Each structure stands twice: as structure tokens, then as C-alpha cells.
Coordinates of C-alpha atoms in Angstrom, one line a residue:
Chain V
M1 CA -213.3 -22.4 61.0
A2 CA -216.9 -23.7 60.4
I3 CA -217.9 -27.4 60.8
D4 CA -220.1 -28.8 58.1
I5 CA -222.1 -32.1 58.6
D6 CA -219.7 -34.8 56.5
T7 CA -216.8 -33.1 59.0
A8 CA -219.6 -33.5 62.4
R9 CA -219.6 -37.5 60.9
K10 CA -215.9 -37.8 60.1
V11 CA -215.0 -36.8 63.7
A12 CA -218.4 -38.6 65.0
R13 CA -216.8 -41.8 63.8
L14 CA -212.9 -41.0 64.9
A15 CA -214.5 -40.6 68.5
R16 CA -216.5 -43.8 68.2
I17 CA -219.4 -42.0 69.4
R18 CA -222.5 -43.1 66.6
V19 CA -224.6 -39.7 66.0
E20 CA -227.6 -40.5 64.2
D21 CA -227.7 -38.5 61.2
A22 CA -231.0 -36.5 62.3
D23 CA -228.2 -34.8 65.1
L24 CA -225.5 -33.9 62.8
P25 CA -226.8 -30.7 61.9
K26 CA -226.7 -29.6 65.4
L27 CA -223.4 -31.1 66.3
A28 CA -221.7 -29.1 63.6
E29 CA -222.9 -26.3 64.7
Q30 CA -222.2 -26.5 68.4
L31 CA -218.4 -27.2 67.1
S32 CA -218.7 -24.6 65.1
G33 CA -219.3 -22.3 67.3
I34 CA -216.5 -23.8 70.2
L35 CA -214.1 -23.7 67.1
G36 CA -214.9 -19.9 66.5
F37 CA -214.6 -19.6 70.1
M38 CA -210.7 -21.0 70.4
E39 CA -210.1 -18.7 66.6
Q40 CA -209.3 -15.8 69.2
L41 CA -205.3 -17.6 70.0
N42 CA -204.5 -16.9 66.4
E43 CA -204.0 -13.0 67.3
V44 CA -201.4 -14.4 69.8
D45 CA -197.9 -14.0 68.6
V46 CA -196.1 -17.3 69.5
T47 CA -192.7 -16.7 67.3
G48 CA -190.1 -19.0 69.2
V49 CA -192.3 -19.9 72.0
E50 CA -192.0 -23.6 72.8
P51 CA -195.5 -25.7 73.1
M52 CA -195.8 -26.6 77.0
V53 CA -195.2 -30.2 78.0
S54 CA -195.3 -30.3 82.1
V55 CA -196.4 -27.7 83.7
T56 CA -193.8 -28.2 86.2
P57 CA -189.8 -28.5 85.4
M58 CA -189.6 -31.9 86.1
R59 CA -188.0 -34.9 84.9
L60 CA -190.1 -38.3 85.0
K61 CA -188.6 -40.7 87.8
R62 CA -187.8 -43.8 86.5
R63 CA -188.2 -47.5 88.2
A64 CA -185.9 -50.2 88.0
D65 CA -187.9 -52.3 85.2
V66 CA -188.7 -55.6 87.5
V67 CA -192.7 -57.2 87.7
T68 CA -193.5 -54.8 90.6
D69 CA -197.6 -56.4 90.0
G70 CA -200.1 -58.6 89.3
N71 CA -201.7 -62.8 89.4
I72 CA -205.2 -60.8 90.1
Q73 CA -206.6 -61.8 87.0
A74 CA -209.7 -62.4 88.7
Q75 CA -210.0 -58.6 89.8
V76 CA -208.9 -57.1 86.7
L77 CA -211.5 -58.9 84.9
K78 CA -214.1 -58.6 87.8
N79 CA -215.7 -55.4 86.3
A80 CA -216.0 -56.6 82.9
P81 CA -219.4 -56.8 80.9
D82 CA -218.4 -59.8 79.4
A83 CA -215.6 -62.0 80.8
R84 CA -215.1 -65.9 80.0
E85 CA -212.6 -67.9 80.4
G86 CA -210.3 -65.8 82.1
F87 CA -210.2 -63.4 79.1
F88 CA -212.0 -60.6 77.9
A89 CA -214.9 -61.5 75.4
V90 CA -215.8 -58.8 72.6
P91 CA -217.5 -59.6 68.8
K92 CA -215.9 -60.9 66.5
V93 CA -212.8 -57.7 65.2
V94 CA -211.7 -60.3 61.8
E95 CA -213.6 -61.6 59.2
Chain U
M1 CA -226.8 -39.3 121.4
S2 CA -226.0 -36.9 124.3
A3 CA -227.4 -33.0 124.6
K4 CA -223.8 -31.3 124.5
V5 CA -223.1 -33.4 120.3
T6 CA -226.4 -32.2 118.6
G7 CA -225.8 -30.8 115.5
A8 CA -222.4 -31.7 115.8
N9 CA -222.2 -32.2 111.3
S10 CA -221.8 -28.2 111.2
W11 CA -218.8 -28.4 113.4
T12 CA -215.3 -27.3 111.8
I13 CA -213.1 -30.2 111.3
A14 CA -210.7 -28.4 114.1
A15 CA -213.4 -28.3 116.8
A16 CA -214.3 -32.1 115.6
R17 CA -210.1 -33.0 115.9
D18 CA -210.1 -31.1 119.7
A19 CA -213.5 -32.6 120.8
L20 CA -212.8 -35.4 119.4
R21 CA -208.8 -35.4 121.1
K22 CA -210.9 -34.5 124.8
G23 CA -213.3 -37.0 124.4
E24 CA -216.4 -34.9 124.1
I25 CA -217.5 -36.6 121.8
S26 CA -216.9 -39.9 120.2
A27 CA -216.3 -41.0 116.2
V28 CA -219.2 -42.7 115.6
D29 CA -221.5 -40.4 117.7
L30 CA -220.2 -37.7 115.2
T31 CA -220.4 -39.8 111.7
M32 CA -224.3 -40.3 113.2
S33 CA -225.0 -37.2 113.3
C34 CA -223.7 -36.5 109.4
L35 CA -225.9 -40.1 108.4
A36 CA -228.4 -38.2 109.9
A37 CA -228.0 -34.9 108.3
I38 CA -227.5 -36.9 105.2
D39 CA -230.6 -38.8 105.0
A40 CA -232.3 -35.3 105.8
G41 CA -231.0 -33.6 103.0
D42 CA -231.7 -36.2 100.6
A43 CA -233.2 -32.9 98.6
L44 CA -230.1 -31.8 97.8
N45 CA -228.5 -34.9 95.4
A46 CA -225.4 -34.5 97.2
F47 CA -224.7 -37.7 98.4
V48 CA -226.0 -40.3 95.6
H49 CA -223.6 -43.1 97.2
K50 CA -224.1 -43.4 100.6
T51 CA -221.7 -45.7 103.0
P52 CA -223.0 -46.0 106.4
E53 CA -221.8 -49.2 107.0
I54 CA -218.5 -48.3 105.8
A55 CA -218.8 -45.1 108.1
L56 CA -219.5 -46.6 110.8
E57 CA -217.1 -49.2 110.8
Q58 CA -214.4 -46.9 110.6
A59 CA -215.6 -44.1 113.1
R60 CA -215.4 -47.1 115.3
A61 CA -211.4 -48.2 114.4
A62 CA -211.0 -44.0 114.5
D63 CA -212.3 -44.2 118.3
A64 CA -209.9 -47.5 119.3
R65 CA -207.0 -45.1 117.4
L66 CA -208.1 -42.1 119.4
K67 CA -208.5 -44.0 123.0
G68 CA -205.2 -45.0 122.1
G69 CA -203.7 -41.7 121.9
D70 CA -202.9 -42.4 118.4
A71 CA -205.2 -39.7 116.8
P72 CA -204.1 -37.7 113.1
A73 CA -205.5 -34.7 112.8
M74 CA -208.3 -36.4 111.1
C75 CA -208.8 -38.9 112.7
G76 CA -212.8 -40.0 113.4
I77 CA -213.7 -37.1 110.8
P78 CA -216.5 -37.7 108.3
L79 CA -215.8 -36.8 105.0
G80 CA -218.1 -36.4 101.6
I81 CA -215.5 -38.3 98.8
K82 CA -216.8 -37.1 95.3
D83 CA -217.4 -39.6 92.5
L84 CA -214.5 -39.5 90.9
F85 CA -212.4 -41.6 93.0
C86 CA -211.7 -44.9 93.2
T87 CA -213.2 -46.1 96.6
R88 CA -212.6 -49.9 96.7
G89 CA -215.6 -51.9 96.4
V90 CA -218.0 -48.7 96.4
P91 CA -219.3 -47.2 93.4
S92 CA -217.3 -44.8 91.5
Q93 CA -218.7 -43.6 88.1
A94 CA -217.9 -40.4 87.6
A95 CA -221.3 -39.1 87.6
S96 CA -221.5 -41.3 84.7
N97 CA -223.7 -43.7 82.9
I98 CA -220.4 -45.6 81.1
L99 CA -219.1 -46.8 84.5
R100 CA -222.8 -47.6 86.0
G101 CA -221.7 -51.0 88.1
F102 CA -218.6 -50.3 87.9
R103 CA -216.9 -51.0 91.6
P104 CA -213.2 -50.3 91.7
E105 CA -210.6 -53.0 93.0
Y106 CA -208.4 -50.5 94.4
E107 CA -208.4 -47.4 96.6
S108 CA -207.1 -44.4 94.5
T109 CA -203.7 -42.9 96.8
V110 CA -206.3 -39.9 98.5
T111 CA -208.8 -42.1 100.0
A112 CA -206.3 -44.1 101.3
K113 CA -204.4 -41.4 102.8
L114 CA -207.2 -40.0 104.5
F115 CA -208.3 -43.6 105.8
E116 CA -204.4 -44.0 106.9
A117 CA -204.7 -40.7 108.9
G118 CA -208.1 -42.7 110.3
A119 CA -211.1 -40.6 108.2
V120 CA -214.4 -41.5 107.6
M121 CA -216.4 -41.7 104.3
L122 CA -219.9 -41.2 104.4
G123 CA -219.9 -42.0 100.9
K124 CA -219.4 -40.7 97.5
L125 CA -220.7 -37.1 96.2
N126 CA -222.3 -35.8 93.0
M127 CA -220.6 -33.8 90.3
D128 CA -220.5 -32.9 86.9
E129 CA -220.3 -36.2 84.6
F130 CA -216.5 -36.7 84.4
A131 CA -215.8 -33.6 85.9
M132 CA -217.2 -31.7 82.6
G133 CA -219.6 -28.9 83.7
S134 CA -219.8 -25.7 86.0
S135 CA -223.2 -26.3 87.4
N136 CA -223.3 -30.1 87.9
E137 CA -226.3 -30.5 85.5
T138 CA -224.5 -32.6 83.2
S139 CA -224.1 -35.6 86.3
C140 CA -226.1 -38.7 85.1
Y141 CA -227.7 -38.4 88.6
G142 CA -229.5 -35.8 88.0
N143 CA -227.7 -32.0 89.3
A144 CA -227.1 -31.7 93.1
V145 CA -228.7 -28.3 94.1
N146 CA -227.5 -25.3 96.1
P147 CA -228.4 -25.4 100.1
W148 CA -228.4 -21.4 99.3
K149 CA -231.5 -20.1 98.5
V150 CA -233.6 -16.6 98.5
D151 CA -236.4 -16.5 96.2
D152 CA -238.5 -19.8 94.7
R153 CA -235.6 -20.9 92.5
L154 CA -233.6 -24.1 92.7
L155 CA -229.4 -23.1 92.2
T156 CA -227.2 -24.2 90.9
P157 CA -223.7 -25.3 93.3
G158 CA -221.7 -24.9 90.0
G159 CA -219.1 -28.1 89.1
S160 CA -218.4 -29.7 88.6
S161 CA -217.6 -30.8 92.4
G162 CA -221.2 -29.8 93.5
G163 CA -221.8 -32.2 95.2
S164 CA -218.9 -31.7 97.4
A165 CA -220.1 -28.1 98.1
A166 CA -223.8 -28.0 98.8
A167 CA -222.3 -31.6 100.8
V168 CA -220.0 -29.2 103.2
A169 CA -222.2 -25.8 103.3
A170 CA -225.8 -27.7 104.3
D171 CA -223.3 -29.4 107.5
L172 CA -223.8 -33.1 105.4
C173 CA -219.7 -33.7 106.0
L174 CA -218.0 -32.1 107.8
G175 CA -215.4 -31.8 104.7
A176 CA -215.3 -33.2 100.9
T177 CA -212.8 -34.2 98.7
G178 CA -213.0 -32.1 95.5
T179 CA -210.8 -32.7 92.6
D180 CA -210.2 -29.4 90.3
T181 CA -209.2 -29.1 86.2
G182 CA -210.1 -25.6 85.6
G183 CA -211.7 -24.4 88.7
S184 CA -214.1 -27.1 89.7
I185 CA -213.1 -26.8 93.5
R186 CA -213.0 -22.6 93.4
Q187 CA -215.9 -22.1 91.8
P188 CA -219.1 -24.3 93.4
A189 CA -217.5 -23.1 96.6
A190 CA -218.0 -19.8 95.5
F191 CA -221.2 -20.3 94.9
T192 CA -221.8 -22.1 98.5
G193 CA -220.0 -20.0 100.6
I194 CA -217.4 -22.2 101.5
V195 CA -213.3 -22.8 101.3
G196 CA -212.2 -24.6 98.0
I197 CA -207.7 -25.2 97.1
K198 CA -206.5 -26.3 94.5
P199 CA -203.3 -26.9 95.4
T200 CA -200.1 -26.7 92.9
Y201 CA -199.8 -29.6 90.2
G202 CA -198.1 -32.6 91.8
R203 CA -199.0 -31.7 95.7
V204 CA -201.7 -34.5 95.3
S205 CA -201.2 -38.0 94.0
R206 CA -203.8 -38.5 90.4
W207 CA -203.3 -41.9 91.3
G208 CA -206.8 -43.5 91.0
I209 CA -209.2 -40.4 90.7
V210 CA -210.8 -40.7 87.2
A211 CA -208.9 -38.5 84.8
F212 CA -210.5 -35.7 82.9
A213 CA -207.6 -33.8 81.1
S214 CA -204.0 -34.8 83.6
S215 CA -201.9 -31.7 83.1
L216 CA -204.2 -29.8 84.5
D217 CA -206.5 -32.2 87.0
Q218 CA -205.6 -31.6 90.7
A219 CA -207.4 -33.0 93.9
G220 CA -208.3 -30.8 96.8
P221 CA -210.4 -30.4 99.8
M222 CA -213.7 -28.6 100.3
T223 CA -214.3 -27.2 104.0
K224 CA -215.9 -24.9 105.7
T225 CA -213.0 -22.8 106.7
V226 CA -209.3 -21.9 105.4
R227 CA -208.3 -23.9 108.7
D228 CA -209.7 -27.0 107.8
A229 CA -208.5 -26.5 104.3
A230 CA -205.2 -26.0 105.7
I231 CA -205.4 -29.8 108.3
M232 CA -207.1 -31.9 105.4
L233 CA -204.8 -31.1 102.8
G234 CA -201.6 -32.1 105.0
A235 CA -203.4 -35.2 104.8
M236 CA -204.1 -35.6 101.3
A237 CA -200.8 -33.9 99.8
G238 CA -197.4 -35.9 99.2
H239 CA -195.4 -37.7 97.1
D240 CA -196.5 -41.1 95.1
P241 CA -195.0 -43.7 93.2
K242 CA -198.1 -44.5 91.7
D243 CA -198.5 -41.0 89.9
S244 CA -195.1 -40.1 87.8
T245 CA -196.2 -36.2 88.3
S246 CA -196.6 -36.4 91.6
A247 CA -193.6 -33.9 93.5
D248 CA -191.3 -36.3 95.9
I249 CA -190.7 -32.6 97.7
P250 CA -191.5 -32.5 101.8
V251 CA -195.5 -31.7 102.6
P252 CA -195.6 -28.4 105.2
D253 CA -197.5 -29.0 108.5
F254 CA -199.5 -26.0 106.9
E255 CA -201.7 -25.2 109.9
A256 CA -198.7 -24.2 111.6
A257 CA -198.5 -21.8 108.6
L258 CA -201.2 -20.0 109.8
T259 CA -200.0 -16.8 111.9
G260 CA -202.4 -13.9 110.6
D261 CA -199.3 -12.2 110.0
I262 CA -198.7 -10.6 106.0
R263 CA -197.4 -7.8 106.8
G264 CA -194.7 -6.5 104.7
K265 CA -195.8 -9.0 101.8
V266 CA -196.8 -8.5 98.5
I267 CA -200.4 -9.0 96.9
G268 CA -200.8 -8.2 93.2
I269 CA -204.1 -7.2 91.4
P270 CA -204.2 -7.8 87.6
K271 CA -205.8 -5.9 85.9
E272 CA -206.8 -8.1 83.3
Y273 CA -209.3 -9.8 85.6
R274 CA -211.3 -6.7 85.4
M275 CA -213.5 -8.1 82.9
D276 CA -215.8 -5.6 80.7
G277 CA -219.9 -6.6 82.1
M278 CA -218.6 -7.9 85.1
P279 CA -221.4 -7.5 87.7
G280 CA -220.7 -3.4 90.1
E281 CA -221.6 -6.4 92.7
I282 CA -218.2 -8.8 91.7
E283 CA -216.0 -5.2 91.5
A284 CA -217.2 -3.7 95.0
L285 CA -216.0 -7.8 96.5
W286 CA -212.8 -7.5 95.5
A287 CA -212.6 -3.2 96.4
R288 CA -213.7 -4.4 99.6
G289 CA -210.8 -7.1 99.7
I290 CA -208.1 -5.6 98.7
E291 CA -208.7 -2.8 101.4
M292 CA -208.6 -6.5 104.0
M293 CA -205.0 -6.9 103.2
R294 CA -204.3 -3.4 102.8
D295 CA -205.1 -3.0 106.5
A296 CA -203.7 -6.3 107.1
G297 CA -200.2 -5.0 106.4
A298 CA -199.7 -6.2 102.7
E299 CA -198.9 -3.9 99.9
V300 CA -201.0 -4.1 96.7
R301 CA -199.9 -3.6 94.0
D302 CA -200.5 -3.1 90.2
I303 CA -200.1 -6.0 88.0
S304 CA -200.5 -7.1 84.8
L305 CA -201.1 -10.8 83.3
P306 CA -201.1 -9.7 79.7
H307 CA -202.6 -13.2 78.2
T308 CA -205.1 -14.1 80.3
K309 CA -207.9 -13.4 77.8
Y310 CA -206.3 -16.5 75.9
A311 CA -206.4 -18.4 78.4
L312 CA -209.8 -19.7 78.2
P313 CA -209.6 -20.6 74.6
A314 CA -206.1 -22.4 75.3
Y315 CA -207.8 -24.4 77.8
Y316 CA -210.9 -25.2 75.8
V317 CA -208.3 -27.0 73.4
I318 CA -206.0 -28.7 75.5
A319 CA -208.6 -29.9 78.4
P320 CA -211.0 -31.4 75.3
A321 CA -207.6 -32.5 73.6
E322 CA -206.7 -34.6 76.7
A323 CA -210.0 -35.3 77.6
S324 CA -210.4 -37.2 74.1
S325 CA -207.2 -39.2 74.5
N326 CA -207.9 -40.4 78.1
L327 CA -212.0 -41.6 77.5
A328 CA -210.7 -43.5 75.1
R329 CA -210.9 -46.2 77.5
Y330 CA -214.7 -46.5 77.5
D331 CA -214.6 -48.9 74.9
G332 CA -217.5 -51.5 77.2
V333 CA -214.2 -53.9 77.4
R334 CA -213.1 -54.1 80.8
Y335 CA -215.9 -52.3 82.7
G336 CA -219.0 -50.3 83.1
H337 CA -221.6 -50.2 80.3
R338 CA -221.7 -52.1 76.9
A339 CA -224.6 -51.2 74.4
K340 CA -226.8 -54.6 73.2
L341 CA -226.0 -55.1 69.6
A342 CA -227.7 -55.8 66.8
A343 CA -227.4 -59.4 65.1
G344 CA -224.0 -58.7 62.9
D345 CA -223.1 -55.8 64.4
G346 CA -219.0 -55.8 65.0
I347 CA -216.1 -54.1 67.6
T348 CA -216.4 -51.0 65.4
E349 CA -220.5 -50.8 66.0
M350 CA -219.9 -52.1 69.9
Y351 CA -217.4 -48.9 70.8
E352 CA -219.8 -46.6 68.6
K353 CA -223.4 -47.5 70.4
T354 CA -221.3 -48.2 73.8
R355 CA -220.3 -44.4 73.3
A356 CA -222.8 -42.9 72.4
E357 CA -225.1 -44.9 74.9
G358 CA -222.8 -44.0 77.8
F359 CA -221.4 -40.2 77.3
G360 CA -224.1 -37.7 78.0
P361 CA -223.8 -34.9 75.4
E362 CA -221.0 -32.6 77.2
V363 CA -219.0 -35.3 77.2
Q364 CA -219.4 -36.0 73.9
R365 CA -219.2 -32.7 72.6
R366 CA -215.8 -32.5 74.2
I367 CA -214.7 -35.6 73.5
M368 CA -216.0 -34.8 69.2
V369 CA -213.6 -31.2 70.0
G370 CA -210.8 -32.8 71.2
T371 CA -210.8 -35.7 68.5
Y372 CA -210.7 -32.4 65.7
V373 CA -208.2 -30.5 67.6
L374 CA -205.2 -33.5 67.8
S375 CA -206.5 -34.4 64.0
A376 CA -204.2 -35.0 61.0
G377 CA -203.8 -31.4 59.7
F378 CA -205.8 -29.6 62.8
Y379 CA -202.7 -30.4 65.5
D380 CA -200.3 -27.2 65.2
A381 CA -203.2 -24.7 63.9
Y382 CA -205.1 -25.9 67.8
Y383 CA -203.5 -28.2 70.1
N384 CA -199.5 -26.8 69.3
R385 CA -201.0 -23.5 69.4
A386 CA -202.2 -23.4 72.9
R387 CA -200.0 -25.2 73.9
K388 CA -197.7 -22.2 73.1
V389 CA -200.3 -19.9 73.8
R390 CA -200.0 -21.9 77.6
A391 CA -196.4 -21.2 78.1
L392 CA -196.8 -17.8 77.7
I393 CA -199.7 -17.3 80.4
K394 CA -197.6 -19.6 83.1
R395 CA -195.1 -16.9 82.2
D396 CA -196.9 -14.1 83.0
F397 CA -196.9 -15.2 86.4
E398 CA -193.5 -16.2 86.4
T399 CA -192.6 -13.2 85.7
V400 CA -194.6 -11.0 88.1
F401 CA -193.5 -13.4 90.9
A402 CA -189.9 -12.2 90.2
Q403 CA -190.9 -9.6 90.7
G404 CA -191.9 -9.7 94.4
V405 CA -195.6 -10.6 94.2
D406 CA -196.6 -13.1 96.8
A407 CA -199.5 -13.6 96.2
I408 CA -202.7 -12.4 93.5
L409 CA -206.1 -11.0 94.8
T410 CA -209.2 -12.5 91.9
P411 CA -212.5 -12.5 92.5
A412 CA -213.7 -16.5 92.3
T413 CA -216.4 -16.0 89.7
P414 CA -218.2 -13.8 87.4
S415 CA -221.3 -14.3 89.1
A416 CA -223.6 -15.8 92.0
A417 CA -224.9 -19.1 91.8
F418 CA -227.1 -19.3 89.2
G419 CA -230.7 -21.0 88.9
L420 CA -231.0 -24.6 88.0
G421 CA -231.9 -24.9 84.2
E422 CA -231.3 -21.2 83.2
M423 CA -228.4 -22.2 81.2
A424 CA -230.0 -25.2 80.2
D425 CA -230.5 -23.4 76.0
A426 CA -227.4 -21.3 76.7
D427 CA -224.6 -21.8 73.5
P428 CA -222.3 -24.3 75.7
V429 CA -219.2 -21.6 75.2
K430 CA -221.4 -19.4 78.0
M431 CA -221.1 -22.0 80.6
Y432 CA -217.6 -21.6 79.4
L433 CA -217.4 -18.6 81.0
N434 CA -217.7 -19.7 84.5
D435 CA -214.4 -20.9 84.9
V436 CA -212.8 -17.6 83.3
F437 CA -210.7 -16.2 86.4
T438 CA -209.7 -20.2 87.8
V439 CA -208.4 -21.5 84.1
T440 CA -205.5 -19.6 84.4
V441 CA -204.2 -20.9 87.3
N442 CA -204.8 -24.4 86.2
L443 CA -202.6 -23.7 83.2
A444 CA -199.7 -22.0 85.0
G445 CA -200.2 -25.3 87.7
L446 CA -200.0 -22.5 90.7
P447 CA -202.0 -23.1 93.9
G448 CA -205.3 -21.5 93.7
I449 CA -207.8 -20.8 96.8
S450 CA -211.7 -19.9 97.2
V451 CA -212.6 -17.8 100.2
P452 CA -216.0 -16.8 101.2
V453 CA -215.5 -12.5 101.3
G454 CA -219.1 -11.5 101.4
L455 CA -223.4 -11.8 100.3
D456 CA -224.7 -10.3 97.1
G457 CA -227.9 -8.1 97.2
Q458 CA -230.0 -11.1 97.2
G459 CA -228.3 -12.8 100.0
L460 CA -226.0 -15.4 97.9
P461 CA -222.5 -15.7 98.8
L462 CA -219.4 -14.3 96.9
G463 CA -215.3 -15.1 97.3
L464 CA -212.7 -14.1 96.2
Q465 CA -209.2 -16.2 95.0
L466 CA -206.1 -16.4 96.0
I467 CA -203.7 -17.1 93.6
G468 CA -200.2 -18.6 95.3
R469 CA -196.8 -19.2 94.1
P470 CA -195.9 -23.3 93.0
W471 CA -195.4 -24.9 96.0
E472 CA -196.5 -22.5 98.4
E473 CA -199.9 -23.5 99.4
A474 CA -198.8 -22.5 103.2
D475 CA -197.9 -18.9 103.0
L476 CA -201.1 -18.6 100.5
L477 CA -203.1 -20.4 103.5
N478 CA -202.3 -17.6 105.2
Y479 CA -203.1 -15.0 103.5
A480 CA -206.2 -17.0 102.5
H481 CA -206.9 -17.4 106.7
V482 CA -206.3 -13.0 106.7
L483 CA -208.6 -12.3 104.0
E484 CA -211.3 -15.1 106.0
S485 CA -210.9 -13.3 109.7
R486 CA -211.4 -9.6 107.9
A487 CA -214.4 -10.7 105.9
G488 CA -216.0 -12.2 109.1
F489 CA -217.8 -14.4 107.0
V490 CA -220.6 -16.7 109.4
A491 CA -223.3 -16.8 106.9
K492 CA -225.4 -19.7 106.5
A493 CA -227.7 -21.2 104.0
G494 CA -231.2 -21.7 106.2
K495 CA -232.3 -24.6 105.6
W496 CA -235.4 -25.4 103.6
W497 CA -234.6 -29.1 102.6

């Protein structure tokens, strides 16, 4: 399935990656190429096949619902590009 | 340093372990020998963050343990660590600009286990950005270079664990950690004439390893010999409560399994791996490998894995889908890069600019492919269909194992190492074809190992891959050990750097 420029723009927006208008045609072409490669999957008869969830048939372990960590605010914030007064700081979210 | 320890950086892990235990060399001298080789090897661009102070401190601690007689196999062994592993206080940026400056406050389970066993970290190794690539050319550090060279061209060490492969092949370290989502340990190992094993999914904890595609990612050792791979895997493997997919089963003594006896074992040869346009040299290498296994007393059997052809397209749906979700965390808020904002920019502009600046083109492409195949209206057509095909690929393997096949022998790569820059203008799909023999193994969660078997006409290394039953890495390593002994591959890259 060919990806047009509008679809490429929409995908970039969903992925939260800024793509300049001038770069959209090349992006659309590359995405079309990759998706075209995937079209081969339509040749496979998948009737009655369950989509794989986990490669090993395992039940995920459960643990007691108790606090095992915490009180490491300084460590959590250590790598933040902008941390103030014990919080991550971001531009205004709500007008 | 005494004369007899000159060149200790070129030793195997097994030889170094024995020499350390006998007191023939100290961990500090062994480490210094590697540090000198690393400084002389900058042209390879394999080590992107050197950690000599940490290395010497760990080596001194290892010497104290060795003196005390409390020395596990990896005690005092100098290693390189792929940049994908979080190492406390040391840059860990997955070769991406979006993690520039990130110094984790925690240690990955794999590196923590290696350090508990006394291993020494020499530094962090180059790789493709977020492990997405097959030539190391997507790295924010610039590409690593293959120590093998036959003319004026610089060759790729493969990817994504290209820095690990180059460092081990060039004797900058005794072994290195790698990770493998579609072939990222085995392809670079084959391109550089070393051994690389991807264990069964769940054998090694993924905790603290920067995630690419969580249902496919698995870490493993990259080493000079199969014995070294067995030793190092033993130290990396084991259950970890912090990774819910880590298997709670005992880790066998992998080295003890290297008996060299494979008589009566059944080695499957899948006809679907004989691809159109496969170079004659790869075909001939494979035939030689088959002969070696037969010679060692194994029964060689033709088998069929009918869905092989669909593994690459299924992989290139599933891996980007998981990546688009995993990489959503790089938003410029908690760690790494944040774009400079213009007046009036809100949080959406911050996300979009940060991610456009921080991610390289291949990573952006994969995130967008993943976003597309997971988006409303296409989820069933692409993502669910790929997961169904994945189930069929796994069933192919289960069927042949149930018929008595113990391991499967295939080529590791469709070619020898290619020139850096040669694929620059190629369609992205062309680069993906590098994974054609390895990607099935990740989709099925199986263990796979690449073993150097010969040189091509130009003098570049070629490898074969052995695929094992789930959790049977011990037997798989034994088959690999037999292949390695019979192939007698001892060639090394001539030192030009």
C-alpha cells in the first residue's frame, strides 16, 4: 500500500517527530517501500492461527503488592534536562 | 609489565583465567595490556567511552579476590560493554544523540552479574543507534571499523553490535557484551571472525538494557572462542525478578558441556536457507560445515522450515511496532536531550522537536513504520497478521525438533563484510536483508550461535550459524565447539590501525 504525503505527515505527528514539509515526499516513498516489502505476509494462510503473545509459554510471575523501592527523588531527577523544586519541568500543557 | 605478559590482550578468556589463577599475570597487568591496545586502536572507533579508572579499580579488586582464592571464572577478565547496557555513572546512550549526557543511576543486571563475578569494564562500545542497523553506520559516534581489511576500503564490522565485534576481533578486550534483536550479535561476529551467541529468549535478563523490541531482544557474549562464550554466558545468564520474562530455571555449566562428542546427534539442514542469488562461497562454506558435522559422527538430515521466507517481513512489522512503543519514553522530560524551544512552543512542539533532533534517520523511520502498523485500521492487517506468521515460524521449528532434530546448521550471513558507505544510497529494505538467516531465531525465541569457519576469496571471514532447541545452549555450544575445532579457524586481522 502506497503512503501518500498526507499519511506520512499524519504518521509523523502520531509519532511526535517533526518532519519538515520538504522532507515528506522522501519519507512517504521510504515508508511505501518498507510497507510494500511487508505485503508478502498476505500470501500466508493464517486461518485459525492465534497471534503470538509470548515466545515462551510462560505465566508471568506475580509478586506481593508492596512497595519495594522509593525515596530516591534526587536520583530520579538527576538526568532531567530541567528539574525544579523536586519536579520535572515542562512547557505549559494547558492554556 | 614482565616480558611474558606482552600481548596478553590477545589471550582468550579461558587462557587468561588459568594464568590469573596460577598467578602468572595479575588482573591489573592484563587490564593495562588491554587499555594500551584500546588507546592504540582509536582508528577502529570501537570504544566510545573509555573507563580506565573503573577498569583499574576493578582489576585491583579482582587481584585481591584471586589472592584470596575466591575467583569465579570471569574474575579479572577485561571486557568491553555495548553502549546499550546501562552502567552506573558511566555514559550509556545507545549510540543516540537523544541520550547524550545520560548517566544511569543504576546498573543493568548483566553488567552487575559480570562485575559480581569479578569482570573488569574497559569502557563502552560503539553500536548502531538503539541497535537498529546492520553496519554500525547509524551510530551517533560515527561507525566502528572492521579490523579486517583486504584493500583500501574500510569495511563494516556489522551491526548492531559492531563495536563489540571490532573490539574483540582486534584484541582490544578479551570478550564483549552484545545484544541481538534480529541478528545483532551473530552477523557482526561472522563479519569479524569471532564467536557470538544469542541465548534462548529469557535466559539472560533484559533489565537495564535499553529496550528496542522487547519480545525479541536478548543479550549474549561475543568472544574469540566457543569455550569463552560458554564461560561468559554462564556469568551473564540466570533468573532476575526485575525482568518478568526472565526464566526461573537453573543455569547449567556450559563449559562442562564442551565434550566434543556429537555422535548420533541429528543436524538439520533447512532447504529454505538456500536462497536465490546466494554467493557460491557461502554455499561452499555451508557444504564444508555439513561435512564437518557428518565427519564428527552427527547424522545430517534435510529439513524444511516452510515459513522462512516470511520471517523478514514479519520481523520488520513486529520490531518497529515494539520500538515505536518503547521509544515513546524519549520525550525530553526525564533524561537525555531536550530541544531548544521557540517562544510560544508548548509541550507538543517540545516532543516533536526533541525527537526530530535526537533520533537519527533510521530510528525515526522505524518508529514511524511502527506507529503506522499499530494505528487504527492497520493493526489487524499488519501487526496481528505478522504475529500470526510469527506463530507459524515458531511452529516450523517445533515441528523439526519434535521429529528428532537436535540443531540446525545454516549460513550466518548472506555475504562477507561490505564496505562502509556502500549501502548509503540503498533502499532501507536492502540493508534489512543482512538479517535473513538470523531473524527467524529471534522470532522463535531460540538460541543461535555464529562460528567463524573460513575465509572468502578476498580473505574475509565467513561464519556459519547453529540453531538449538530452547534452553539447550549447553548442547548448542558443544555442536559449535565441534564445528570450531574442525574448521580450525585461526586467522586474525592484520594490524593496520
